[in-house]
Every structure is written in structure tokens, then in C-alpha cells.
Short mmCIF file of C-alpha atoms in Angstrom, two decimals:
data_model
loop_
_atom_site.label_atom_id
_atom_site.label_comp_id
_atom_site.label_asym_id
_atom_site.label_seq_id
_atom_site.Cartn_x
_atom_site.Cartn_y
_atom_site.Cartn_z
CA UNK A 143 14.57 -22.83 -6.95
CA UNK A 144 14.84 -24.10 -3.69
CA UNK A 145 11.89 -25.43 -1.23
CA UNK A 146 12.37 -25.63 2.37
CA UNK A 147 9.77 -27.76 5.23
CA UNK A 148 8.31 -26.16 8.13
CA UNK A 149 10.58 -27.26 10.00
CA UNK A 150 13.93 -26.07 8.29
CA UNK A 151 12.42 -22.81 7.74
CA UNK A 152 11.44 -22.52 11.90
CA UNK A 153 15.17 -23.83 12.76
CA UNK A 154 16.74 -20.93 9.92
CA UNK A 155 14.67 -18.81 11.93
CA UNK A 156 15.96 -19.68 15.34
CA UNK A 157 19.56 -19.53 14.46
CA UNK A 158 18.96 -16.40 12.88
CA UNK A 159 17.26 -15.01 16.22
CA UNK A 160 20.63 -16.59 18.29
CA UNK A 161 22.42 -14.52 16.13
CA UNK A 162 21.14 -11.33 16.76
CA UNK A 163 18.71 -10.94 14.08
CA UNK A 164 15.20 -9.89 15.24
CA UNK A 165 12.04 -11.21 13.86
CA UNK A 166 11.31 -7.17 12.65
CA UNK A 167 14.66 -7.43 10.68
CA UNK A 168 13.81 -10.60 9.56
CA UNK A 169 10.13 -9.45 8.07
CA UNK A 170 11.62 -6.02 6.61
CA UNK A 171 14.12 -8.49 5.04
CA UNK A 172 11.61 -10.49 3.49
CA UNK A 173 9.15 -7.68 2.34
CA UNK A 174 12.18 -6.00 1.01
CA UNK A 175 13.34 -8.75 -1.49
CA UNK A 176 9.86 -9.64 -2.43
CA UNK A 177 9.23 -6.20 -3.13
CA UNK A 178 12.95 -6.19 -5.17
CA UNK A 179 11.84 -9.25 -6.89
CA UNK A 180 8.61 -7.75 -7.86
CA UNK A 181 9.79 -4.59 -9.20
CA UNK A 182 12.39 -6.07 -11.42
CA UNK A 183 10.45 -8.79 -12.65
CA UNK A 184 7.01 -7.85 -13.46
CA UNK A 185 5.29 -5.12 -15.00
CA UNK A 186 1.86 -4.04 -13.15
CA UNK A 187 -0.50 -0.85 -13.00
CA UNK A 188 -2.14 -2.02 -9.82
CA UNK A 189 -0.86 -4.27 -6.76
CA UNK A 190 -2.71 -5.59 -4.08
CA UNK A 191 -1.54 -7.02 -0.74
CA UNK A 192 -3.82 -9.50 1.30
CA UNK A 193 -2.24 -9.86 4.75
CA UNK A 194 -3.21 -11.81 7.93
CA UNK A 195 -2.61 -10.38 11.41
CA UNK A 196 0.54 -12.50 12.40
CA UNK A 197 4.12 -12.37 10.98
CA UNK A 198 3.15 -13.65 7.58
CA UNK A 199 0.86 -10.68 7.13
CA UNK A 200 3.50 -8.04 8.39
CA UNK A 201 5.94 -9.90 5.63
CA UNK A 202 2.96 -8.51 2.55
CA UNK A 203 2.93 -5.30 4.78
CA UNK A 204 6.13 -5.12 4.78
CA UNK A 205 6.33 -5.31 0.99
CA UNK A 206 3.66 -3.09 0.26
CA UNK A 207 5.77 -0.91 2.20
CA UNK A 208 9.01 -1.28 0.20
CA UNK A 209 7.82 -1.29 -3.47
CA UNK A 210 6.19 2.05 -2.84
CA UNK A 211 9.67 3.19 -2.11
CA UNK A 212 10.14 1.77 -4.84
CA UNK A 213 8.75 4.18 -6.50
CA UNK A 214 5.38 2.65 -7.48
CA UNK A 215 1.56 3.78 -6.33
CA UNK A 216 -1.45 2.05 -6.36
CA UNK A 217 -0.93 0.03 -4.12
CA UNK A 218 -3.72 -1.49 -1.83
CA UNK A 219 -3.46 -3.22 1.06
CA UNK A 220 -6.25 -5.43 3.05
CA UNK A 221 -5.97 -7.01 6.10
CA UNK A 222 -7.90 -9.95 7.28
CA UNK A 223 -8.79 -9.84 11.00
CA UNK A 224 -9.06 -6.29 13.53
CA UNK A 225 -6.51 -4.06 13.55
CA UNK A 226 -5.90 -4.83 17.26
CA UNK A 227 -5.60 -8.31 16.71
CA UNK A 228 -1.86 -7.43 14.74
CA UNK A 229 0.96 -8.54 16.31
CA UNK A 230 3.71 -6.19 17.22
CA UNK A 231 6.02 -6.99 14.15
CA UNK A 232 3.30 -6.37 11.48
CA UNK A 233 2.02 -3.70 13.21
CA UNK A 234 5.53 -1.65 12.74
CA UNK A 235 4.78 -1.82 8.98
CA UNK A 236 1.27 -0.82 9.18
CA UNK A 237 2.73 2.41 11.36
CA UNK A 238 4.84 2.73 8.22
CA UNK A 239 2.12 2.49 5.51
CA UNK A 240 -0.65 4.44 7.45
CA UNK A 241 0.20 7.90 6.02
CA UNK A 242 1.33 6.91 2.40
CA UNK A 243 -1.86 8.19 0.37
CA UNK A 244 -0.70 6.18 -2.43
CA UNK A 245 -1.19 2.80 -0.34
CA UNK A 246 -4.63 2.46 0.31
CA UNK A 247 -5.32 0.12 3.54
CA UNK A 248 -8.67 -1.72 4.60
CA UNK A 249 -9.50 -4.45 7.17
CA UNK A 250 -11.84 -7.16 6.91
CA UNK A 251 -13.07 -8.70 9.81
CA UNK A 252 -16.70 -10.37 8.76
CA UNK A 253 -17.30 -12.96 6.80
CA UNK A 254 -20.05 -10.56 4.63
CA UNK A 255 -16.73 -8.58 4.32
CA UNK A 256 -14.99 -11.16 2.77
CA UNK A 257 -16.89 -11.40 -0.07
CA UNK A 258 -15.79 -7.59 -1.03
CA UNK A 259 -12.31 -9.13 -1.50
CA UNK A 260 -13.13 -10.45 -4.91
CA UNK A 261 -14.07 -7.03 -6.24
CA UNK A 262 -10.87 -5.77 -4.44
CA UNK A 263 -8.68 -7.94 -6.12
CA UNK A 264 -10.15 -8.68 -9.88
CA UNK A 265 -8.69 -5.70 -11.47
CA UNK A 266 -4.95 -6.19 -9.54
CA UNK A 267 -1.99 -7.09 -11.99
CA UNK A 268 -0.26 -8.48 -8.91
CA UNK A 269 -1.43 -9.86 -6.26
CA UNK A 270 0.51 -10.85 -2.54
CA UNK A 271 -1.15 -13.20 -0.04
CA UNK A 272 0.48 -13.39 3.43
CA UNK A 273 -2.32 -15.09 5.25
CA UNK A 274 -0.78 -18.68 6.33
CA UNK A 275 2.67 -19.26 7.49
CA UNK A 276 4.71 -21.75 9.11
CA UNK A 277 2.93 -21.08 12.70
CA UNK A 278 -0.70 -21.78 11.13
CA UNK A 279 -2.73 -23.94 13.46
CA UNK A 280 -5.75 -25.40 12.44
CA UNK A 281 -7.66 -26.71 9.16
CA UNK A 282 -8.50 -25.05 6.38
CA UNK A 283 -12.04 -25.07 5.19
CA UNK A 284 -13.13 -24.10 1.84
#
């Protein structure tokens, strides 16, 4: 397996985007194979996605999105953060996913809220976190 720095993944990204490629292509892209990946490599009853409002979070939507095409269900989806705090990538996928009864979607926008994640996730077979990518600011506190 291959690993790749900040920095080489941002400059993959900008040749990609001088290339014609669009960030939405790119994140349907990468939901897609994760999704491909997870269908032919692990066996689960119950997924759950965990996504942020940026373009790391529409990645997990975008995911969500594609293994229910898949042909999988219960699938759950939380986001971290207000719905109108999405940017317009992730939001595409969360268009997508809206109607799909058999993807169930919450947001989370307290910290008292936060603590529900736990129950959320403890019974999940899988489970996707697209919180933090490469344009994270910031430190992370415990």
C-alpha cells in the first residue's frame, strides 16, 4: 500500500483540477471506490458514515451514497456540524442521499449531541469517518 503527505496529495489534486477534473468528480470518485472496496471486501449487517461538513465529509457521503447502489441498506449517516455549514461538493451527495429511506441521515451540532454518537455507532459492523482532511486547520483536542 502506498502513503502519500499532505502535500503530494494537495499537488495530485491540483493537476487533476488543471486537467479538467472537478473537485465533485473527484469526491464521487473517491466515495465510489471506497464504497467498491467495501462491498467486495467485507461482510457487514449495518454501516455507519461519520462525515464533517467540508470535502472530506462529502467523500463518506459520497460513499454512503454508492454502496447503497450497491445494493446494501442500513446504512446511517451522521454529520458533524449544521446542515448549512456543508460546502457545495458534499452537499450534492447529501441531495443524493436525502430521499433513500434505507440511508438514515442525522446532524450533530452540540457537544451534548456528541455524546449520542457512541450509541450510534456501537452496534455498526463498519464504520467510515470523513471528519479531517488534508485542509484541517487547527489542533485537535481530546
Amino acid at each position: 500500500m502506498e502513503y502519500y503527505s499532505i502535500a503530494q496529495i494537495k499537488n495530485m489534486e491540483e493537476e487533476a483540477k488543471k486537467r479538467g477534473v472537478t473537485e465533485n468528480k473527484m469526491m464521487d470518485t473517491a466515495g465510489r471506490l471506497a464504497a467498491d472496496f467495501i462491498d467486495k471486501n467485507i461482510e457487514f449487517k449495518r454501516a455507519v458514515f461519520i462525515a464533517g461538513t467540508g470535502n472530506n465529509g462529502g467523500d463518506a457521503l459520497s460513499a454512503a451514497f454508492h454502496l447503497f447502489n450497491l445494493n446494501h441498506s442500513n446504512i446511517e449517516v451522521i454529520v458533524v456540524g449544521k446542515q448549512e455549514e456543508l460546502k457545495e461538493n458534499p452537499k450534492v451527495f447529501l441531495y443524493l442521499i436525502n430521499d433513500i429511506k434505507d440511508i438514515s441521515v442525522k446532524f450533530i451540532s452540540d457537544s451534548a449531541a456528541l455524546n449520542s454518537i457512541k450509541e450510534d455507532i456501537k452496534d455498526a459492523d463498519i464504520l467510515v469517518v470523513g471528519l479531517f482532511g488534508t485542509g484541517f486547520h487547527g489542533d485537535l483536542l481530546p
